[in-house]
């Protein structure tokens, strides 16, 4: 028996013939001749080293192996057809690709997607999330949201949010005492300065007093804190979103303003902007403006 996946044309001929149990009807469905279908089946059987059909004088039936193979082949071909239709078929909805930091996508954008879809049924929003800004590329991105201080020399940056930082802890734990901290600290890699800014605003030296855990996203930090792994200083926006979503965390104390914000970023060489891209940009501006934080 030969190894490897059989020829796709053979498999389609087999699936059609196995479904209708007639080479002539299968040929008509596929736009082939009965001889071609018969040759495809014989080639497939030779490749597999097994008979798939029992050929009688007046009718055609599947062998035991043919029955089992038909189920697998039918499912596989259906999956290919569905994937092709989903990914490549023309759509009545315009596709807009939005790149956004992963925690912003998971914590802030996700709860707003149902309302967006209802208000913009003609737009298919394709969300591409990133963890590290350095890994970002500009290919095929219609709208780019970044989080930072707004310093991207090669780009034009429009600030669309103001942010602050709060201290969070698990709801079943007592709020941490920063002056005598015994609770482990969960840091978000690349955002360790949020902890420094928060504790400094409380009049406390910005230094870790206990071993810290480091994770790569704010969403993971929230999960860690909710599970009792420690406390963390994170953006107020994300803390509020997580609490609304039912996360077992609580905010301790008042928020502290920070310089970092969310920005709409685009290259200085501007491309003509499609109407649906402008609609999404306007929706993002409004959504951030309406979701004011403390």
XYZ file of C-alpha atoms in Angstrom, residues 42-218:
177
model
C -9.316 2.306 -9.473
C -6.311 4.577 -8.974
C -7.396 5.291 -5.399
C -7.879 1.580 -4.668
C -4.460 0.820 -6.138
C -2.921 3.560 -3.993
C -4.568 2.190 -0.848
C -4.118 -1.453 -1.703
C -7.737 -2.206 -0.820
C -11.064 -2.441 -2.625
C -13.510 0.281 -1.682
C -16.475 -0.918 -3.743
C -18.132 -4.245 -4.400
C -19.001 -4.170 -8.093
C -22.040 -6.270 -8.981
C -23.679 -6.669 -12.347
C -26.641 -4.422 -11.573
C -25.577 -2.312 -8.609
C -22.651 -0.906 -6.674
C -22.047 -1.220 -2.928
C -19.325 -0.133 -0.575
C -16.960 -2.605 1.015
C -16.579 -2.543 4.792
C -13.425 -0.448 4.428
C -15.190 1.717 1.873
C -17.943 2.545 4.373
C -15.426 3.587 7.025
C -13.343 5.553 4.531
C -16.388 7.338 3.114
C -17.193 8.897 6.505
C -13.637 10.189 6.936
C -13.298 11.470 3.368
C -16.720 13.127 3.432
C -15.936 14.970 6.653
C -12.524 16.079 5.372
C -13.853 17.382 2.067
C -16.651 19.212 3.865
C -14.094 20.862 6.144
C -12.041 21.961 3.135
C -15.115 23.375 1.412
C -16.222 25.263 4.535
C -12.749 26.688 5.132
C -12.481 27.791 1.506
C -15.880 29.457 1.648
C -15.140 31.155 4.951
C -11.695 32.446 4.040
C -11.791 33.122 0.326
C -15.345 33.456 -0.943
C -16.526 36.986 -1.727
C -18.365 38.493 1.223
C -21.121 41.071 1.327
C -19.443 42.511 4.415
C -16.381 44.752 4.164
C -13.361 43.424 6.049
C -11.491 45.819 8.347
C -8.336 44.562 10.063
C -7.672 46.059 13.491
C -4.424 45.526 15.362
C -4.672 46.075 19.108
C -2.656 45.112 22.217
C -3.770 41.708 23.465
C -4.998 42.830 26.895
C -6.928 45.715 25.348
C -8.539 43.230 22.972
C -9.376 40.663 25.654
C -10.453 42.974 28.469
C -11.807 46.130 26.834
C -12.680 45.380 23.199
C -14.295 41.949 23.599
C -17.275 43.108 25.715
C -18.072 45.732 23.054
C -18.001 43.468 20.017
C -21.631 42.346 20.167
C -22.846 45.949 20.123
C -20.428 46.767 17.308
C -21.700 43.870 15.202
C -25.297 44.926 15.793
C -24.621 48.547 14.834
C -22.314 47.724 11.904
C -23.672 44.535 10.264
C -21.950 45.414 6.978
C -18.444 45.296 8.533
C -16.435 42.180 9.315
C -13.905 43.235 11.950
C -10.754 41.117 11.896
C -8.839 41.615 15.163
C -5.101 40.920 15.277
C -3.656 41.157 18.775
C -0.034 41.771 19.733
C 1.936 41.411 22.960
C 5.199 43.079 22.038
C 5.198 46.244 19.959
C 8.547 45.295 18.437
C 6.900 42.277 16.807
C 4.306 44.429 15.022
C 4.285 44.681 11.245
C 2.283 46.983 9.011
C 1.206 44.498 6.349
C -2.538 44.428 5.693
C -3.422 46.436 8.823
C -6.210 48.979 8.353
C -6.274 50.381 11.905
C -3.477 50.213 14.457
C -4.050 50.878 18.170
C -0.966 51.095 20.349
C -0.435 51.668 24.044
C 2.401 53.887 25.163
C 3.618 57.457 25.545
C 2.919 58.378 21.919
C 6.542 58.467 20.782
C 6.686 56.669 17.419
C 8.802 58.904 15.153
C 7.837 57.123 11.938
C 4.111 57.370 12.623
C 1.377 59.864 13.340
C -0.242 59.109 16.692
C -3.674 60.329 17.817
C -4.387 59.956 21.533
C -7.807 58.403 22.143
C -7.698 57.631 25.870
C -6.394 58.747 29.219
C -5.234 56.098 31.666
C -4.519 55.624 35.342
C -3.210 52.795 37.492
C -4.726 51.071 40.528
C -3.683 48.362 42.939
C -5.680 45.139 42.718
C -5.888 42.129 45.007
C -8.021 38.991 45.287
C -11.491 39.612 46.680
C -10.954 37.046 49.425
C -7.826 38.778 50.712
C -7.262 41.880 52.801
C -6.064 44.889 50.816
C -2.242 45.005 50.798
C -0.477 47.401 53.146
C 2.138 49.027 50.940
C 4.019 50.403 53.911
C 4.604 46.880 55.210
C 4.045 44.689 52.188
C 4.088 40.934 52.681
C 1.981 40.018 49.651
C 3.829 38.869 46.485
C 3.755 41.329 43.584
C 2.680 40.319 40.080
C 4.456 42.373 37.423
C 3.516 42.692 33.755
C 6.653 42.479 31.636
C 7.328 45.816 29.998
C 4.971 47.610 32.401
C 6.914 47.275 35.626
C 6.912 51.071 35.847
C 3.198 50.965 36.720
C 4.100 49.501 40.117
C 6.803 52.107 40.631
C 4.445 54.947 39.727
C 1.697 53.679 42.000
C 3.761 53.120 45.127
C 5.701 56.368 44.616
C 2.380 58.245 44.494
C 1.619 56.729 47.912
C 4.836 58.248 49.297
C 6.609 54.886 49.436
C 9.995 54.054 47.913
C 9.518 52.236 44.611
C 11.158 48.912 45.346
C 9.925 45.355 45.610
C 9.837 44.108 49.193
C 8.960 40.490 48.377
C 9.700 38.144 45.474
C 7.627 39.042 42.382
C 5.962 36.987 39.662
C 6.259 38.302 36.097
C 3.764 37.595 33.297
C 3.518 38.832 29.730
C 0.014 40.332 29.649
C -2.279 42.275 31.960
